[in-house]
Tab-separated table of C-alpha atoms and ligand atoms in Angstrom:
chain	number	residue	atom	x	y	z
A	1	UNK	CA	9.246	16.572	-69.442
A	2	UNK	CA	7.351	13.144	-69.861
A	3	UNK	CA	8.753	12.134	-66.944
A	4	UNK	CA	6.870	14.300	-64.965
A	5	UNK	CA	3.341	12.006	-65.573
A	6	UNK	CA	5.550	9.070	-64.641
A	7	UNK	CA	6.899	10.471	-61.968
A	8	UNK	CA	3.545	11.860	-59.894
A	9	UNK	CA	2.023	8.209	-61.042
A	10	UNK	CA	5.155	6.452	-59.321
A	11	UNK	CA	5.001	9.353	-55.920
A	12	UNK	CA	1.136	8.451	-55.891
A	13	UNK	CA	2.018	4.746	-56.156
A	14	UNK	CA	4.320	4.615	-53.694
A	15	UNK	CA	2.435	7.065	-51.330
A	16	UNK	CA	-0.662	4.416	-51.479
A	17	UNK	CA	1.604	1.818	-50.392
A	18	UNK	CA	3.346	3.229	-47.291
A	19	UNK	CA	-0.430	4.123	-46.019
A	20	UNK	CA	-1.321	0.699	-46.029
A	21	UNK	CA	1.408	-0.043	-44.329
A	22	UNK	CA	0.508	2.514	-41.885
A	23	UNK	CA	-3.598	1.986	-41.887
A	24	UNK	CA	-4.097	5.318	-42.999
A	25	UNK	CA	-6.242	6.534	-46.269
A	26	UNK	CA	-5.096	7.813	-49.297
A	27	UNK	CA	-7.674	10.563	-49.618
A	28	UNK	CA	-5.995	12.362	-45.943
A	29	UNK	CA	-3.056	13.209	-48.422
A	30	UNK	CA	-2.394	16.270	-49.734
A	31	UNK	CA	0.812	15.458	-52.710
A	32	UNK	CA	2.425	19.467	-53.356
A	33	UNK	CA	4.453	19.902	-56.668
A	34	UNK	CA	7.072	22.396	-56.184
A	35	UNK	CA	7.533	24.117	-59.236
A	36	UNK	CA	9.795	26.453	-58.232
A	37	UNK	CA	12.650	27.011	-60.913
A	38	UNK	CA	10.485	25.132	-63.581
A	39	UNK	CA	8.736	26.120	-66.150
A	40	UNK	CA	5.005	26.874	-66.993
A	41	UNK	CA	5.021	24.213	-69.062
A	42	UNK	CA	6.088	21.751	-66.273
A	43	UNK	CA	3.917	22.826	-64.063
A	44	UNK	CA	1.151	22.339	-66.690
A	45	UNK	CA	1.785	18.894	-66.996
A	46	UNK	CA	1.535	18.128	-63.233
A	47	UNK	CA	-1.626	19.803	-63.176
A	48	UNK	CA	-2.556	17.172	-66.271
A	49	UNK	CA	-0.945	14.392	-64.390
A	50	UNK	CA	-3.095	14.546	-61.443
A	51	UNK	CA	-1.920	16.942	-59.157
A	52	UNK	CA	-3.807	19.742	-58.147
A	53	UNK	CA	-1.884	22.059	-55.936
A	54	UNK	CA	1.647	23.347	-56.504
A	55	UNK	CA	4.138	25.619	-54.363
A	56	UNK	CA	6.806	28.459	-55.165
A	57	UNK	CA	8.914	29.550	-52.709
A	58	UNK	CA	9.670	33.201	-54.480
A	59	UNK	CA	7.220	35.864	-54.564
A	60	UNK	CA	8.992	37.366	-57.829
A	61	UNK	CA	8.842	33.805	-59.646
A	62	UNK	CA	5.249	33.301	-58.302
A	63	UNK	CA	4.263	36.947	-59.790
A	64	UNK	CA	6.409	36.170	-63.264
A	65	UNK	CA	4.961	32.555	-63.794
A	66	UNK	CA	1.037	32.110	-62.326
A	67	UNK	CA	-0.664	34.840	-64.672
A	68	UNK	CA	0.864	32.258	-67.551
A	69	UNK	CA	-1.060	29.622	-66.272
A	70	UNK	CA	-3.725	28.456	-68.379
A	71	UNK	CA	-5.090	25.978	-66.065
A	72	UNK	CA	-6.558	28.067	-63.291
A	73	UNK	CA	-8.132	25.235	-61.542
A	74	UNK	CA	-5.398	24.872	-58.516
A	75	UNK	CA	-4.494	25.287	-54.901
A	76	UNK	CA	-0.944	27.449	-54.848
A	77	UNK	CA	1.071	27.395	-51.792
A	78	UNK	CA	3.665	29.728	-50.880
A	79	UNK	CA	6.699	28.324	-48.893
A	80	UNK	CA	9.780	30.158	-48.816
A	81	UNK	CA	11.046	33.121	-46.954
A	82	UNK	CA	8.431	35.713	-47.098
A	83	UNK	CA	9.973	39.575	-46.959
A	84	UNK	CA	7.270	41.758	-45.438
A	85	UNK	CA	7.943	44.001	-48.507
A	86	UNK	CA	6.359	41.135	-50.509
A	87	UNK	CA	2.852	40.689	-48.802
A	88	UNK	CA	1.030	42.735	-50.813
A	89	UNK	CA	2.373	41.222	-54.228
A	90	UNK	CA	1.781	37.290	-52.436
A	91	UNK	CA	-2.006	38.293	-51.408
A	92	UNK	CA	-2.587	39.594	-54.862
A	93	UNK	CA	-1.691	35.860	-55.752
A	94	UNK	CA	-4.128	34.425	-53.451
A	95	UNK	CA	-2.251	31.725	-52.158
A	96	UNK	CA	-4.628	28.671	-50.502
A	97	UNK	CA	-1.806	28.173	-47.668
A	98	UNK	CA	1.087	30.434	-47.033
A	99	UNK	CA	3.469	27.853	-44.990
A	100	UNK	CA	6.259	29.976	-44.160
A	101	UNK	CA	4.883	31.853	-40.908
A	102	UNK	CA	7.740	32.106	-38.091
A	103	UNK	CA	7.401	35.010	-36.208
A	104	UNK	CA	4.973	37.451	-34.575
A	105	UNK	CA	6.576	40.600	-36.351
A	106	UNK	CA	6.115	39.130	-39.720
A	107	UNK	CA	2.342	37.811	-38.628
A	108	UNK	CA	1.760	41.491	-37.459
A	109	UNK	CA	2.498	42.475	-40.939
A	110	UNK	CA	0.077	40.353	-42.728
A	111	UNK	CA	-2.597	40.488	-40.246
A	112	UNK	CA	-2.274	44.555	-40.779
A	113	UNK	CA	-2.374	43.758	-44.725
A	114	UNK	CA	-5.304	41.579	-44.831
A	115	UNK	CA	-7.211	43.987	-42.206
A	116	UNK	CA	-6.687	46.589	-44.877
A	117	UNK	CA	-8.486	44.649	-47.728
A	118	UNK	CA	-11.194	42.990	-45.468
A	119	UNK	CA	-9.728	39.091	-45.867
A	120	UNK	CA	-8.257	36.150	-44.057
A	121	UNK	CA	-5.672	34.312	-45.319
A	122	UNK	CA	-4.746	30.185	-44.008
A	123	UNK	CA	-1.541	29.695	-43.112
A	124	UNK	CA	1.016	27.210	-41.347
A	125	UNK	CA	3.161	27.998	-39.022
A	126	UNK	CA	6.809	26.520	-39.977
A	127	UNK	CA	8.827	25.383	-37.289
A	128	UNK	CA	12.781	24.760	-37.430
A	129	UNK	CA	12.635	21.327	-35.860
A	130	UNK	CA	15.950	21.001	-36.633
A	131	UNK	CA	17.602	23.622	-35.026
A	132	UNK	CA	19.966	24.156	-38.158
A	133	UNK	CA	21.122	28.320	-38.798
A	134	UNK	CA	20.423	28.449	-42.302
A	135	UNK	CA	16.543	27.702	-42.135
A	136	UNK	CA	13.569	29.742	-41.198
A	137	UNK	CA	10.994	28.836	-38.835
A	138	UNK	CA	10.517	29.415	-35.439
A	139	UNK	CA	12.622	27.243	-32.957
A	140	UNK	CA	11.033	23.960	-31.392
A	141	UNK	CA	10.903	25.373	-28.243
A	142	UNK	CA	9.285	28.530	-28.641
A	143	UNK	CA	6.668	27.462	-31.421
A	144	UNK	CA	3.421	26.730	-28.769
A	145	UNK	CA	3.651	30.456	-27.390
A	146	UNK	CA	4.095	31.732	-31.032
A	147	UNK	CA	1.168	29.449	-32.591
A	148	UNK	CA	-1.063	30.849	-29.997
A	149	UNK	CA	0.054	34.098	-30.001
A	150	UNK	CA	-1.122	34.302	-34.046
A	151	UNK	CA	-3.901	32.393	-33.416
A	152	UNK	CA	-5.628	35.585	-31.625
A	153	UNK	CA	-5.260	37.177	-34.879
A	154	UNK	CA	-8.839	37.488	-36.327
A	155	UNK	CA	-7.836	37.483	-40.121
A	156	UNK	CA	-5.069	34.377	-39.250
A	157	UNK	CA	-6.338	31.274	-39.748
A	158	UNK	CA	-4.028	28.791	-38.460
A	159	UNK	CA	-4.308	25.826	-40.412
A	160	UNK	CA	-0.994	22.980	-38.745
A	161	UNK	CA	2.661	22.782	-38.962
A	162	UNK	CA	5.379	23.097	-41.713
A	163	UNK	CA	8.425	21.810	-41.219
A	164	UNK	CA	12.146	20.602	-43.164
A	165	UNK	CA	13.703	17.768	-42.570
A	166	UNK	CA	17.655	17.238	-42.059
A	167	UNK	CA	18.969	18.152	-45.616
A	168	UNK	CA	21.010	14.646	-45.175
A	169	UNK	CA	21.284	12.018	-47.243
A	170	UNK	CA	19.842	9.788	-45.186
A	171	UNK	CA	16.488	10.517	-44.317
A	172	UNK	CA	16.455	8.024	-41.480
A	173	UNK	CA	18.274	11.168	-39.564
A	174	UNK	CA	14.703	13.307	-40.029
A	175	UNK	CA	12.764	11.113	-38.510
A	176	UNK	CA	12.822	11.853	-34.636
A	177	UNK	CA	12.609	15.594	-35.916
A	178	UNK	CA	8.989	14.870	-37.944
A	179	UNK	CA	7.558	12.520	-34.865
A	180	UNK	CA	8.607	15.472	-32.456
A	181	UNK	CA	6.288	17.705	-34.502
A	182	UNK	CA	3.804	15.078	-35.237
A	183	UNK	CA	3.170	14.772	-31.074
A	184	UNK	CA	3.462	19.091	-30.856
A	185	UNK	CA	0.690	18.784	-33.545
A	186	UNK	CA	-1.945	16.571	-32.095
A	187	UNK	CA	-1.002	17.902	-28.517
A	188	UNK	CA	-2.068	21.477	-29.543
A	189	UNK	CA	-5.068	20.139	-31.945
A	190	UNK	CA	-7.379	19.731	-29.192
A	191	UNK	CA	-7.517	22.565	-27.774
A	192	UNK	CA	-7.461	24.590	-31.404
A	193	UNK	CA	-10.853	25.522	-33.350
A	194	UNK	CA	-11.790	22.753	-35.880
A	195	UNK	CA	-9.269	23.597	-39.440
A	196	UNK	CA	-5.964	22.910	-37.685
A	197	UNK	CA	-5.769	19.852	-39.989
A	198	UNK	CA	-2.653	20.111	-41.907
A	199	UNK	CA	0.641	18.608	-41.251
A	200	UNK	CA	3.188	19.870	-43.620
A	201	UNK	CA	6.344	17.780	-44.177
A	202	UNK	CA	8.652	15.670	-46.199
A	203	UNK	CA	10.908	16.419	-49.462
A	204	UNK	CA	11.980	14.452	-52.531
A	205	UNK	CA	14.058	12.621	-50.468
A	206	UNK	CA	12.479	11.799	-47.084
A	207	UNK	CA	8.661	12.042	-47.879
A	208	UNK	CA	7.926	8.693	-47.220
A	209	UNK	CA	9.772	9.036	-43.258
A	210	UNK	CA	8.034	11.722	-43.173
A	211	UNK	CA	4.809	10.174	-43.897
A	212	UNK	CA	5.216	6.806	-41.866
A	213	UNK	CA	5.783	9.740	-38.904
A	214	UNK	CA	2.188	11.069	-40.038
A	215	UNK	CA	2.606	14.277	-42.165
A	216	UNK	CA	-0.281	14.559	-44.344
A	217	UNK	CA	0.866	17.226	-46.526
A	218	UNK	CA	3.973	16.333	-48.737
A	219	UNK	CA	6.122	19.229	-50.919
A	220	UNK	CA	7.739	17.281	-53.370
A	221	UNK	CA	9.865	18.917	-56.153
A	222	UNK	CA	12.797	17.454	-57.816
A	223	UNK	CA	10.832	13.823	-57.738
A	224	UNK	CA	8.188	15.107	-60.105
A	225	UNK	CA	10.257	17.653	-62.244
A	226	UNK	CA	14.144	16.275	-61.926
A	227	UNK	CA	17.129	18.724	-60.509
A	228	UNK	CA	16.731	22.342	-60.421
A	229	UNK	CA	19.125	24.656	-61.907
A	230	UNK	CA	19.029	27.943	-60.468
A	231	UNK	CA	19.874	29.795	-64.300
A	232	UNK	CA	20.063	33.341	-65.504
A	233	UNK	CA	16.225	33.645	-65.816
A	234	UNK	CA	14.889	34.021	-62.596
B	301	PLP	C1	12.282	23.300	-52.554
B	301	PLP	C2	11.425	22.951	-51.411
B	301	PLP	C3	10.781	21.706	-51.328
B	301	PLP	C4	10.953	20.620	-52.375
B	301	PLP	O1	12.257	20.141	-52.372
B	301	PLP	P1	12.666	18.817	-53.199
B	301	PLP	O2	13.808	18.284	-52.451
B	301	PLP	O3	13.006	19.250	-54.572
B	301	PLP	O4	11.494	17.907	-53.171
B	301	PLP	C5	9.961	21.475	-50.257
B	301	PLP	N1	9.778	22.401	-49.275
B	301	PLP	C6	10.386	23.597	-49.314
B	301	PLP	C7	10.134	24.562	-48.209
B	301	PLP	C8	11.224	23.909	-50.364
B	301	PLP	O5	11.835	25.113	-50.391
């Protein structure tokens, strides 16, 4: 658990030191905690430890664990699979971002359940750069009809790209993946209301590719809070 302080210091550390590198500012970076599998506590101390916004990627965990909170002063991000039987319970959460958008149906949904309650609701739009089964998002190819397709959605606001690298050991296999996205996200920026800002990508393990490609929005996990163990209790 005391790791975690040491930890965000070192992520923050090391973050300042690939911008320079790069020319870029510190204050363009958005550092995530994914707390998902961790405890309250844990995700208490990040919230000490200078970070202030944090990310589950189950609605039920999200539901079980953010009411214990008793720091209320953060930015929560949803970004795993979202079930369209879950959008009430998420909303009721009041995520700042949900990341996870990939298809018009599930848009549809949403748009329908914020219409109903008179809000708008940020969110990303996640894209499967890497073409791999097992992940969500929507497919390279087809995610500049879809982003514009939600964009006409008047309680949508699309805010940039999510995406996951190569779950590879060697993050040096991600990178043509997060440039690829990083020239699909400044191509469609112009022509996109201002608030299109964010660009969401790199792990524990390929953050700082990821950044040196020009994400500004980093979901880090198991480099703040060590392994996760997926246990009885969730
Ligand atoms: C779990 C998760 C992360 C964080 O993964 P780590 O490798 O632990 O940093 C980031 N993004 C998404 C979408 C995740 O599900």
């Amino acid at each position: 658990m005391q790791d975690i302080a040491n930890n965000i210091k070192d992520i923050q550390e090391r973050i300042g030191q690939v911008l320079l590198r790069c020319g870029r500012e510190a204050d363009q970076i958005t550092l995530i905690a994914v707390t998902k599998t961790h405890s309250v506590e844990a995700m208490e101390l990040a919230l000490k430890n200078g970070v202030s916004h944090i990310a589950e990627n189950k609605v039920q965990e999200a539901m079980r664990k953010l009411p214990m909170m008793q720091n209320k002063d953060f930015y929560f991000h949803f970004i795993g699979h979202l079930q369209t039987n879950k959008i009430n319970q998420l909303l009721s959460l009041k995520p700042y971002l949900i990341q996870s958008i990939d298809s018009v149906y599930l848009a549809e949904k949403l748009h329908k359940a914020l219409g109903r309650t008179n809000r708008s609701q940020d969110i990303l739009i996640q894209v499967n750069t890497t073409e791999e089964e097992q992940k969500s998002g929507v497919n390279f190819g087809n995610a500049e009809e879809l982003l514009w397709k939600i964009a006409s959605y008047s309680t949508l606001r699309v805010r940039g790209l999510m995406t996951i690298g190569k779950l590879h050991p060697d993050p040096e296999i991600s990178r043509p993946y997060f440039r690829q996205l990083r020239e699909l996200f400044e191509k469609v920026r112009t022509d996109l209301p201002a608030g299109f800002d964010y660009l969401s990508m790199g792990m524990s393990h390929d953050w700082e590719i990821a950044l040196e490609e020009g994400a500004n929005m980093l979901r880090i996990g198991s480099a703040i809070f060590g392994e996760r163990y997926y246990g009885e209790d969730r």
